[in-house]
Short mmCIF file of C-alpha atoms in Angstrom, two decimals:
data_model
loop_
_atom_site.label_atom_id
_atom_site.label_comp_id
_atom_site.label_asym_id
_atom_site.label_seq_id
_atom_site.Cartn_x
_atom_site.Cartn_y
_atom_site.Cartn_z
CA MET A 1 0.00 0.00 0.00
CA GLU A 2 2.94 2.37 0.72
CA ARG A 3 4.10 2.00 -2.92
CA ARG A 4 0.65 3.00 -4.18
CA VAL A 5 0.65 6.09 -1.99
CA LEU A 6 4.15 7.09 -3.25
CA THR A 7 3.02 6.62 -6.86
CA MET A 8 0.02 8.85 -6.31
CA VAL A 9 2.13 11.46 -4.54
CA ARG A 10 4.60 11.54 -7.47
CA ALA A 11 1.71 12.04 -9.93
CA ILE A 12 0.34 14.89 -7.83
CA ILE A 13 3.81 16.51 -7.62
CA HIS A 14 4.18 16.36 -11.41
CA SER A 15 0.78 18.00 -11.82
CA ALA A 16 1.69 20.65 -9.28
CA VAL A 17 5.01 21.41 -11.03
CA PHE A 18 3.18 21.76 -14.36
CA ALA A 19 0.76 24.18 -12.74
CA LEU A 20 3.69 26.07 -11.24
CA VAL A 21 5.31 26.50 -14.67
CA LEU A 22 2.10 27.95 -16.06
CA VAL A 23 1.82 30.37 -13.17
CA LEU A 24 5.44 31.50 -13.51
CA SER A 25 5.12 32.05 -17.25
CA ALA A 26 2.04 34.18 -16.66
CA CYS A 27 3.79 36.22 -14.02
CA GLU A 28 7.09 37.07 -15.77
CA SER A 29 6.28 40.78 -15.63
CA LEU A 30 5.85 40.70 -11.84
CA PRO A 31 8.70 41.51 -9.48
CA LYS A 32 11.00 38.72 -8.41
CA GLN A 33 9.72 38.89 -4.83
CA ALA A 34 6.11 38.32 -5.95
CA HIS A 35 7.20 35.31 -7.99
CA SER A 36 8.84 33.69 -4.98
CA VAL A 37 5.76 34.30 -2.81
CA GLU A 38 3.51 32.59 -5.36
CA GLU A 39 5.88 29.66 -5.56
CA VAL A 40 5.91 29.31 -1.78
CA ALA A 41 2.11 29.40 -1.68
CA ILE A 42 1.82 26.50 -4.11
CA THR A 43 4.61 24.35 -2.76
CA GLU A 44 3.94 24.88 0.94
CA VAL A 45 0.12 25.10 1.04
CA ILE A 46 -1.50 23.48 -2.01
CA LEU A 47 0.95 20.61 -2.47
CA PRO A 48 0.91 19.23 1.10
CA ASP A 49 -2.88 19.44 1.14
CA LEU A 50 -3.16 17.46 -2.10
CA VAL A 51 -0.72 14.84 -0.81
CA LYS A 52 -2.68 14.51 2.43
CA LYS A 53 -5.99 14.04 0.56
CA ALA A 54 -4.48 11.41 -1.74
CA ALA A 55 -3.10 9.43 1.16
CA THR A 56 -6.44 9.63 2.99
CA LEU A 57 -8.30 8.47 -0.13
CA GLU A 58 -6.01 5.49 -0.58
CA LEU A 59 -6.15 4.51 3.09
CA SER A 60 -9.95 4.74 3.15
CA ARG A 61 -10.12 2.05 0.47
CA HIS A 62 -8.53 -0.37 2.92
CA GLN A 63 -10.58 0.58 6.01
CA PRO A 64 -12.62 -2.38 7.39
CA GLU A 65 -16.41 -2.31 7.08
CA PRO A 66 -18.04 -0.66 10.12
CA LYS A 67 -19.38 -3.26 12.57
CA PRO A 68 -23.13 -3.27 13.36
CA PRO A 69 -24.05 -2.01 16.84
CA VAL A 70 -23.90 -4.64 19.58
CA ILE A 71 -27.38 -5.45 20.90
CA PRO A 72 -27.22 -6.79 24.47
CA LEU A 73 -28.79 -10.20 25.04
CA PRO A 74 -31.78 -10.40 27.39
CA PRO A 75 -30.96 -11.55 30.93
CA GLU A 76 -30.83 -15.31 31.39
CA SER A 77 -32.56 -15.14 34.77
CA LEU A 78 -36.13 -13.91 35.14
CA TRP A 79 -35.17 -12.46 38.52
CA ASP A 80 -32.78 -10.12 36.67
CA VAL A 81 -35.64 -8.97 34.44
CA VAL A 82 -37.77 -8.29 37.51
CA ARG A 83 -34.96 -6.51 39.34
CA GLN A 84 -34.16 -4.25 36.37
CA SER A 85 -37.83 -3.33 35.90
CA LEU A 86 -38.88 -2.49 39.48
CA SER A 87 -39.90 1.14 39.81
CA MET A 88 -41.53 1.84 43.21
CA TYR A 89 -38.28 2.40 45.11
CA GLU A 90 -39.39 5.65 46.77
CA HIS A 91 -41.47 3.73 49.33
CA ASN A 92 -38.77 1.28 50.46
CA ASP A 93 -37.89 3.26 53.60
CA HIS A 94 -41.46 3.67 54.83
CA ALA A 95 -41.93 2.21 58.32
CA ARG A 96 -44.66 -0.23 57.22
CA VAL A 97 -42.56 -1.49 54.31
CA GLN A 98 -39.58 -1.98 56.63
CA LYS A 99 -41.81 -3.92 59.06
CA TYR A 100 -42.86 -6.47 56.43
CA ARG A 101 -39.37 -6.67 54.97
CA ARG A 102 -38.14 -7.74 58.41
CA GLN A 103 -40.99 -10.23 58.62
CA TYR A 104 -40.09 -11.81 55.26
CA LEU A 105 -36.43 -12.05 56.28
CA HIS A 106 -37.32 -13.54 59.65
CA HIS A 107 -39.35 -16.31 57.98
CA ARG A 108 -36.80 -17.17 55.29
CA GLN A 109 -37.95 -20.74 54.69
CA ALA A 110 -41.49 -19.50 54.05
CA LEU A 111 -40.08 -16.85 51.68
CA TYR A 112 -38.08 -19.46 49.74
CA ALA A 113 -41.17 -21.69 49.50
CA LEU A 114 -43.19 -18.72 48.22
CA LEU A 115 -40.64 -17.97 45.49
CA ARG A 116 -40.51 -21.63 44.44
CA ARG A 117 -44.30 -21.71 44.10
CA ALA A 118 -44.06 -18.66 41.84
CA GLN A 119 -41.85 -20.47 39.32
CA PRO A 120 -44.54 -21.96 37.01
CA TYR A 121 -46.43 -18.67 36.70
CA LEU A 122 -44.07 -15.73 37.04
CA TYR A 123 -42.70 -15.64 33.47
CA TYR A 124 -46.24 -15.38 32.10
CA PHE A 125 -47.20 -12.70 34.65
CA VAL A 126 -44.08 -10.65 33.84
CA GLU A 127 -44.65 -11.04 30.09
CA GLN A 128 -48.28 -9.91 30.33
CA THR A 129 -47.42 -7.00 32.62
CA ARG A 130 -44.70 -5.71 30.28
CA GLU A 131 -46.88 -6.10 27.18
CA ARG A 132 -49.45 -3.81 28.80
CA GLY A 133 -46.84 -1.28 29.94
CA LEU A 134 -47.73 -1.84 33.61
CA PRO A 135 -45.38 -1.73 36.62
CA ILE A 136 -43.58 -5.04 37.06
CA GLU A 137 -44.64 -5.00 40.73
CA LEU A 138 -48.12 -6.10 39.60
CA ALA A 139 -46.69 -9.42 38.39
CA LEU A 140 -45.81 -10.17 42.02
CA LEU A 141 -49.25 -9.33 43.43
CA PRO A 142 -50.30 -13.03 43.70
CA ALA A 143 -47.53 -13.39 46.32
CA VAL A 144 -49.66 -11.21 48.60
CA GLU A 145 -53.06 -12.33 47.33
CA SER A 146 -52.66 -16.12 47.38
CA SER A 147 -49.01 -16.81 48.28
CA PHE A 148 -48.92 -18.37 44.79
CA TYR A 149 -51.29 -21.17 45.84
CA ALA A 150 -53.30 -21.67 42.65
CA THR A 151 -56.19 -23.39 44.47
CA ALA A 152 -56.38 -20.88 47.35
CA TYR A 153 -59.93 -20.14 48.47
CA SER A 154 -60.65 -17.51 51.11
CA PRO A 155 -63.53 -17.32 53.65
CA GLN A 156 -64.83 -14.40 51.53
CA HIS A 157 -65.05 -16.84 48.58
CA ALA A 158 -62.15 -15.25 46.68
CA GLY A 159 -60.48 -17.83 44.47
CA GLY A 160 -57.40 -18.45 42.37
CA LEU A 161 -53.94 -16.90 42.25
CA TRP A 162 -55.43 -13.40 41.92
CA GLN A 163 -58.12 -14.05 44.59
CA ILE A 164 -61.06 -12.73 42.60
CA ILE A 165 -64.44 -12.77 44.36
CA PRO A 166 -67.51 -14.10 42.48
CA SER A 167 -69.13 -10.67 41.93
CA THR A 168 -65.93 -9.25 40.45
CA ALA A 169 -65.52 -12.38 38.32
CA ARG A 170 -68.96 -11.78 36.79
CA GLN A 171 -68.07 -8.13 36.20
CA LEU A 172 -64.85 -9.20 34.46
CA LYS A 173 -66.69 -11.83 32.34
CA LEU A 174 -64.88 -14.81 33.86
CA ARG A 175 -66.91 -17.94 33.11
CA SER A 176 -67.88 -20.47 35.76
CA ASN A 177 -69.77 -23.79 35.70
CA PRO A 178 -69.70 -27.11 37.58
CA TRP A 179 -66.59 -28.16 35.63
CA TYR A 180 -64.62 -24.96 35.28
CA ASP A 181 -63.91 -21.75 37.21
CA GLY A 182 -62.28 -18.94 35.22
CA ARG A 183 -60.82 -17.50 38.44
CA GLY A 184 -58.53 -20.53 38.57
CA ASP A 185 -57.62 -20.39 34.87
CA ILE A 186 -54.05 -19.03 34.78
CA LYS A 187 -54.39 -17.10 31.52
CA ALA A 188 -58.01 -15.95 31.84
CA SER A 189 -57.65 -14.77 35.45
CA THR A 190 -54.39 -12.94 34.72
CA ASP A 191 -55.94 -11.09 31.81
CA ALA A 192 -58.95 -10.16 33.95
CA ALA A 193 -56.89 -9.09 36.98
CA LEU A 194 -54.48 -6.89 35.01
CA GLY A 195 -57.38 -5.36 33.11
CA TYR A 196 -59.13 -4.59 36.39
CA LEU A 197 -55.99 -3.03 37.89
CA THR A 198 -55.60 -0.86 34.79
CA TYR A 199 -59.21 0.29 35.17
CA LEU A 200 -58.68 1.13 38.87
CA HIS A 201 -55.48 3.04 38.04
CA LYS A 202 -57.36 5.27 35.59
CA ARG A 203 -60.23 5.81 38.03
CA LEU A 204 -57.99 6.75 40.97
CA ASN A 205 -55.89 9.59 39.54
CA LYS A 206 -53.35 7.20 38.01
CA ASP A 207 -51.98 6.33 41.47
CA TRP A 208 -50.78 2.72 41.55
CA LEU A 209 -50.80 2.44 45.35
CA LEU A 210 -54.44 3.52 45.42
CA ALA A 211 -55.23 1.09 42.58
CA LEU A 212 -53.66 -1.75 44.58
CA ALA A 213 -55.59 -0.73 47.69
CA ALA A 214 -58.82 -0.65 45.67
CA TYR A 215 -58.10 -4.12 44.26
CA ASN A 216 -58.07 -5.37 47.85
CA ALA A 217 -60.70 -3.21 49.55
CA GLY A 218 -62.88 -2.06 46.67
CA GLU A 219 -62.88 1.09 44.55
CA TYR A 220 -65.63 2.90 46.43
CA ARG A 221 -64.12 2.29 49.85
CA VAL A 222 -60.89 3.94 48.69
CA ARG A 223 -62.84 6.83 47.15
CA ARG A 224 -64.76 7.32 50.40
CA ALA A 225 -61.53 7.34 52.41
CA LYS A 226 -60.13 10.02 50.07
CA ARG A 227 -63.26 12.18 50.41
CA ASN A 228 -63.14 11.93 54.19
CA ASN A 229 -59.50 13.01 54.23
CA VAL A 230 -60.23 15.98 51.97
CA LYS A 231 -62.97 17.13 54.39
CA ARG A 232 -60.52 16.90 57.28
CA GLY A 233 -57.73 18.64 55.38
CA ARG A 234 -55.54 15.52 55.35
CA GLY A 235 -53.45 13.94 52.62
CA LYS A 236 -55.00 11.94 49.77
CA ASP A 237 -52.14 9.50 49.18
CA PHE A 238 -52.34 5.84 50.22
CA TRP A 239 -50.28 6.28 53.39
CA ALA A 240 -52.62 8.99 54.73
CA LEU A 241 -55.94 7.18 54.13
CA ARG A 242 -57.93 5.42 56.84
CA LEU A 243 -58.48 1.99 55.31
CA PRO A 244 -59.18 -1.49 56.74
CA ARG A 245 -56.17 -2.98 58.51
CA GLU A 246 -55.83 -5.73 55.91
CA THR A 247 -55.57 -3.13 53.13
CA ARG A 248 -53.16 -0.94 55.14
CA ASN A 249 -50.85 -3.96 55.36
CA TYR A 250 -51.56 -5.32 51.87
CA VAL A 251 -49.66 -2.71 49.84
CA PRO A 252 -46.58 -2.56 52.16
CA ARG A 253 -46.28 -6.35 52.01
CA LEU A 254 -46.01 -6.21 48.22
CA LEU A 255 -43.51 -3.33 48.32
CA ALA A 256 -41.44 -5.12 50.97
CA LEU A 257 -41.15 -8.25 48.81
CA CYS A 258 -40.18 -6.12 45.80
CA SER A 259 -37.49 -4.34 47.82
CA ILE A 260 -35.92 -7.70 48.71
CA LEU A 261 -35.98 -8.87 45.08
CA ALA A 262 -34.40 -5.55 44.03
CA ASP A 263 -31.26 -6.34 46.04
CA PRO A 264 -31.29 -9.96 47.29
CA GLN A 265 -27.55 -10.01 48.04
CA ARG A 266 -27.94 -7.13 50.47
CA TYR A 267 -30.41 -9.19 52.49
CA GLY A 268 -28.58 -12.51 52.15
CA ILE A 269 -31.30 -14.08 50.00
CA LYS A 270 -30.39 -16.69 47.39
CA LEU A 271 -33.15 -16.73 44.79
CA PRO A 272 -34.20 -20.10 43.30
CA GLU A 273 -33.15 -20.67 39.72
CA LEU A 274 -35.73 -19.28 37.30
CA LYS A 275 -34.85 -18.99 33.61
CA ASN A 276 -36.12 -16.13 31.49
CA GLN A 277 -38.24 -18.36 29.27
CA PRO A 278 -41.83 -19.67 29.14
CA TRP A 279 -42.74 -22.37 31.64
CA PHE A 280 -45.88 -23.65 29.94
CA VAL A 281 -47.62 -23.87 26.57
CA GLN A 282 -51.30 -24.24 25.66
CA VAL A 283 -52.51 -27.41 23.90
CA PRO A 284 -56.11 -28.24 22.83
CA VAL A 285 -57.46 -31.54 24.21
CA ASP A 286 -60.82 -33.30 24.03
CA GLY A 287 -63.37 -33.09 26.81
CA GLY A 288 -64.00 -35.79 29.39
CA LEU A 289 -60.34 -36.62 30.10
CA SER A 290 -58.95 -36.76 33.62
CA LEU A 291 -55.59 -35.19 34.38
CA ARG A 292 -54.56 -38.51 35.91
CA HIS A 293 -55.25 -40.31 32.62
CA LEU A 294 -53.33 -37.67 30.63
CA ALA A 295 -50.43 -37.82 33.08
CA LYS A 296 -50.27 -41.61 32.88
CA TYR A 297 -49.81 -41.70 29.10
CA SER A 298 -47.84 -38.48 28.59
CA GLY A 299 -45.13 -38.93 31.21
CA ILE A 300 -46.02 -35.57 32.80
CA LYS A 301 -46.52 -35.62 36.56
CA GLU A 302 -50.17 -35.34 37.52
CA GLN A 303 -49.30 -32.67 40.10
CA ASP A 304 -47.65 -30.56 37.38
CA LEU A 305 -50.86 -30.65 35.34
CA LYS A 306 -52.88 -29.66 38.40
CA VAL A 307 -50.54 -26.76 39.18
CA LEU A 308 -51.01 -25.40 35.65
CA ASN A 309 -54.76 -26.09 35.35
CA PRO A 310 -56.40 -25.17 38.67
CA GLY A 311 -59.46 -23.89 36.81
CA LEU A 312 -60.57 -27.50 36.20
CA LEU A 313 -62.72 -28.03 39.29
CA ARG A 314 -62.77 -31.83 39.09
CA TRP A 315 -59.38 -32.25 37.43
CA ILE A 316 -61.30 -33.35 34.32
CA THR A 317 -61.59 -31.51 31.01
CA PRO A 318 -65.26 -30.44 30.64
CA PRO A 319 -67.20 -33.06 28.62
CA GLY A 320 -68.44 -32.22 25.15
CA LYS A 321 -66.00 -29.42 24.33
CA THR A 322 -62.34 -28.81 23.57
CA THR A 323 -60.24 -27.53 26.47
CA GLN A 324 -57.07 -25.45 26.17
CA LEU A 325 -54.81 -27.34 28.58
CA LEU A 326 -51.57 -25.89 29.92
CA ILE A 327 -48.59 -28.27 29.97
CA PRO A 328 -44.85 -27.83 30.66
CA VAL A 329 -43.28 -26.33 27.55
CA GLU A 330 -40.52 -28.97 27.32
CA LYS A 331 -43.17 -31.72 27.10
CA GLN A 332 -45.12 -30.23 24.19
CA THR A 333 -43.88 -32.54 21.41
CA GLN A 334 -44.30 -35.81 23.29
CA PHE A 335 -47.69 -34.70 24.67
CA GLN A 336 -49.07 -33.95 21.21
CA GLN A 337 -47.73 -37.27 19.90
CA MET A 338 -49.41 -39.03 22.83
CA LEU A 339 -52.79 -37.40 22.08
CA ALA A 340 -52.84 -39.05 18.65
CA THR A 341 -52.86 -42.53 20.23
CA LEU A 342 -54.51 -41.82 23.61
CA PRO A 343 -56.95 -44.58 24.64
CA PRO A 344 -60.34 -43.67 26.16
CA ASP A 345 -60.36 -42.78 29.85
CA PRO A 346 -62.42 -45.54 31.50
CA SER A 347 -62.49 -43.81 34.90
CA GLN A 348 -64.28 -40.76 33.51
CA GLU A 349 -67.05 -42.34 31.48
CA LEU A 350 -70.24 -40.46 32.28
CA VAL A 351 -73.68 -41.80 31.51
CA ARG A 352 -76.54 -39.39 30.94
CA TYR A 353 -79.68 -40.65 32.66
CA LYS A 354 -83.12 -39.05 32.28
CA VAL A 355 -85.11 -39.30 35.50
CA VAL A 356 -88.56 -40.88 35.22
CA ARG A 357 -91.49 -40.79 37.64
CA GLY A 358 -90.87 -43.03 40.67
CA ASP A 359 -87.06 -42.85 40.50
CA THR A 360 -85.00 -42.27 43.63
CA LEU A 361 -81.37 -41.30 43.85
CA SER A 362 -80.52 -44.40 45.87
CA GLY A 363 -82.27 -46.62 43.32
CA ILE A 364 -80.38 -45.04 40.41
CA ALA A 365 -77.09 -45.37 42.31
CA LYS A 366 -77.74 -49.07 42.98
CA ARG A 367 -78.64 -49.66 39.34
CA TYR A 368 -75.32 -48.23 38.10
CA GLY A 369 -73.19 -49.62 40.93
CA VAL A 370 -72.10 -46.26 42.30
CA SER A 371 -72.72 -44.37 45.52
CA VAL A 372 -75.36 -41.68 46.00
CA ARG A 373 -72.56 -39.32 46.99
CA ALA A 374 -70.78 -39.97 43.66
CA ILE A 375 -73.92 -38.92 41.78
CA THR A 376 -74.51 -35.78 43.86
CA ARG A 377 -70.88 -34.74 43.43
CA ALA A 378 -70.95 -35.39 39.68
CA ASN A 379 -73.99 -33.12 39.42
CA GLN A 380 -72.79 -30.47 41.88
CA ARG A 381 -75.81 -30.80 44.19
CA SER A 382 -76.27 -31.28 47.92
CA SER A 383 -79.95 -32.28 47.92
CA HIS A 384 -81.08 -35.85 47.20
CA ARG A 385 -84.30 -34.63 45.62
CA ILE A 386 -84.76 -35.34 41.92
CA ARG A 387 -87.62 -34.60 39.55
CA ALA A 388 -88.96 -36.42 36.53
CA GLY A 389 -87.55 -35.18 33.25
CA GLU A 390 -84.20 -33.89 34.51
CA THR A 391 -80.94 -35.41 33.27
CA LEU A 392 -78.31 -36.70 35.67
CA LEU A 393 -74.65 -37.46 34.97
CA ILE A 394 -73.79 -40.90 36.35
CA PRO A 395 -70.04 -41.54 36.90
CA SER A 396 -68.56 -44.96 36.23
CA ALA A 397 -68.12 -47.44 39.05
CA SER A 398 -64.31 -47.21 38.83
CA GLN A 399 -64.48 -43.45 39.38
CA SER A 400 -66.71 -43.99 42.40
CA LEU A 401 -64.26 -46.50 43.86
CA ASN A 402 -61.40 -44.01 43.49
CA ARG A 403 -63.35 -41.42 45.44
CA LEU A 404 -64.32 -44.00 48.05
CA ALA A 405 -60.64 -44.79 48.59
CA LEU A 406 -59.95 -41.10 49.18
CA SER A 407 -62.81 -40.87 51.67
CA GLN A 408 -61.30 -43.74 53.68
CA GLN A 409 -58.23 -41.71 54.60
CA ARG A 410 -57.63 -41.01 58.29
CA VAL A 411 -58.15 -37.44 59.51
CA ILE A 412 -55.70 -35.96 62.00
CA LYS A 413 -56.42 -32.72 63.83
CA HIS A 414 -53.21 -30.80 64.26
CA ARG A 415 -53.09 -28.06 66.90
CA VAL A 416 -50.93 -25.16 65.73
CA ARG A 417 -48.09 -24.26 68.08
CA SER A 418 -45.94 -21.15 68.27
CA GLY A 419 -43.41 -21.21 65.42
CA ASP A 420 -45.46 -23.58 63.23
CA SER A 421 -45.76 -22.87 59.52
CA LEU A 422 -47.67 -24.54 56.71
CA TRP A 423 -44.38 -25.71 55.25
CA ALA A 424 -43.26 -27.34 58.53
CA ILE A 425 -46.64 -29.01 59.15
CA ALA A 426 -46.79 -30.35 55.58
CA LYS A 427 -43.28 -31.75 55.90
CA ARG A 428 -44.13 -33.43 59.20
CA TYR A 429 -47.15 -35.28 57.81
CA LYS A 430 -45.66 -35.81 54.33
CA VAL A 431 -48.41 -33.90 52.55
CA SER A 432 -48.34 -30.80 50.36
CA THR A 433 -48.93 -27.26 51.57
CA ARG A 434 -51.49 -26.91 48.77
CA ASP A 435 -53.54 -29.74 50.30
CA LEU A 436 -53.37 -28.14 53.76
CA VAL A 437 -54.73 -24.90 52.31
CA ARG A 438 -57.49 -26.72 50.44
CA TRP A 439 -58.51 -29.05 53.28
CA ASN A 440 -58.82 -26.18 55.76
CA GLN A 441 -59.94 -23.37 53.40
CA LEU A 442 -57.05 -21.25 54.66
CA ASN A 443 -56.22 -17.76 53.57
CA PRO A 444 -52.52 -18.06 52.62
CA ARG A 445 -52.06 -14.34 53.24
CA ARG A 446 -52.56 -14.80 56.97
CA TYR A 447 -50.20 -16.47 59.41
CA LEU A 448 -51.29 -19.45 61.47
CA ARG A 449 -52.44 -18.73 65.02
CA PRO A 450 -51.24 -20.77 68.01
CA GLY A 451 -54.15 -22.92 69.15
CA GLN A 452 -55.68 -23.10 65.67
CA HIS A 453 -56.73 -26.62 64.57
CA LEU A 454 -55.97 -27.97 61.10
CA LYS A 455 -57.34 -31.09 59.40
CA VAL A 456 -54.70 -33.34 57.85
CA TYR A 457 -55.67 -36.37 55.74
CA VAL A 458 -53.24 -39.29 55.86
CA PRO A 459 -53.57 -42.89 54.63
CA SER A 460 -55.46 -45.07 57.11
#
């Protein structure tokens, strides 16, 4: 390349000399001093500049192509995504937030169990929250609502991860029938809950703390508390309002958890592994199939199917219609291959029987070899009264026997002692915390009380 530059420089010098000769011949009549000045101007100003440009031109031909900008890869851990997206830091030093942060850190095993229960759902919650442009803190709200127990059911009849009460479910168009409850459907309930929070945010001066309080206590209760404070000349922010004790603690508990996730190393918390990728995928399946039957032939654990499909009230896909079942994403291919050759589910065969005059429930049960209780449960009824012309669903005898086996389990009454936790009690009796919550209709948001009695079912 140096030779090429020298060649170009020589050519430029020759051209410059030729130009110099022309200038000198045109300026013969000028004084000698003027001639020398013109010569200096060309040789010392024009010539170096031309040489410099030629060298730059030649060098630019050999410059490498500019590299495209480096786009950073998304974080591998979902916890990193959450940590980078948290935005409500200004409340971290509030006394009530500090109180619940200390409480979380004091009960570390319960905190770790909570975060592990979040694993199947959190990616979807984060994804949906970000798609809507909502604060990432909302994705963690089920930690406070249900402690990430998908089958949680409160004394106020709130159900599911987002703890939606029946009246709100109807308002949000969540379907419910004897086979299915939309409040337990992971995707449907999340869409409804985030939509409702967005609505509350708009209605309450775009204040997220007030929207969260209204989600717990109700929109009009929060509005009334604001009006009362205005009359008394007090503040209108969440911290100044007189709200029910549960609501006053509800928002700080969420903020306290978020503050720990924002800097887990500071608090000595080791977060469970959680990759930044989907946990589940949706697959259409026929109606009338039990999760146990699907688990048996697909190789997926039955408990995993239950964790992802808590909206199925009987752990059966509703008969007569296609159900969008959630399954672990890594099992999608083998599950779909299995569906192509899946044999009928003998335990879930349901017979439709039309009641005629003179029939009794006990007589029908005896005729089909099932218990009266099996028929009442299959038809979601507590009364034994039947009327001519109505249609009853009669479960198969094998299904009835399975339920009979469950009913023959021994019941233990455990008296809660100081320091007890759901996790410790479940470990002691070798049952799941989910079952403890379901058997006793516990509110996972509240701590156990010493002296409280819990039912525990163990094999007889």
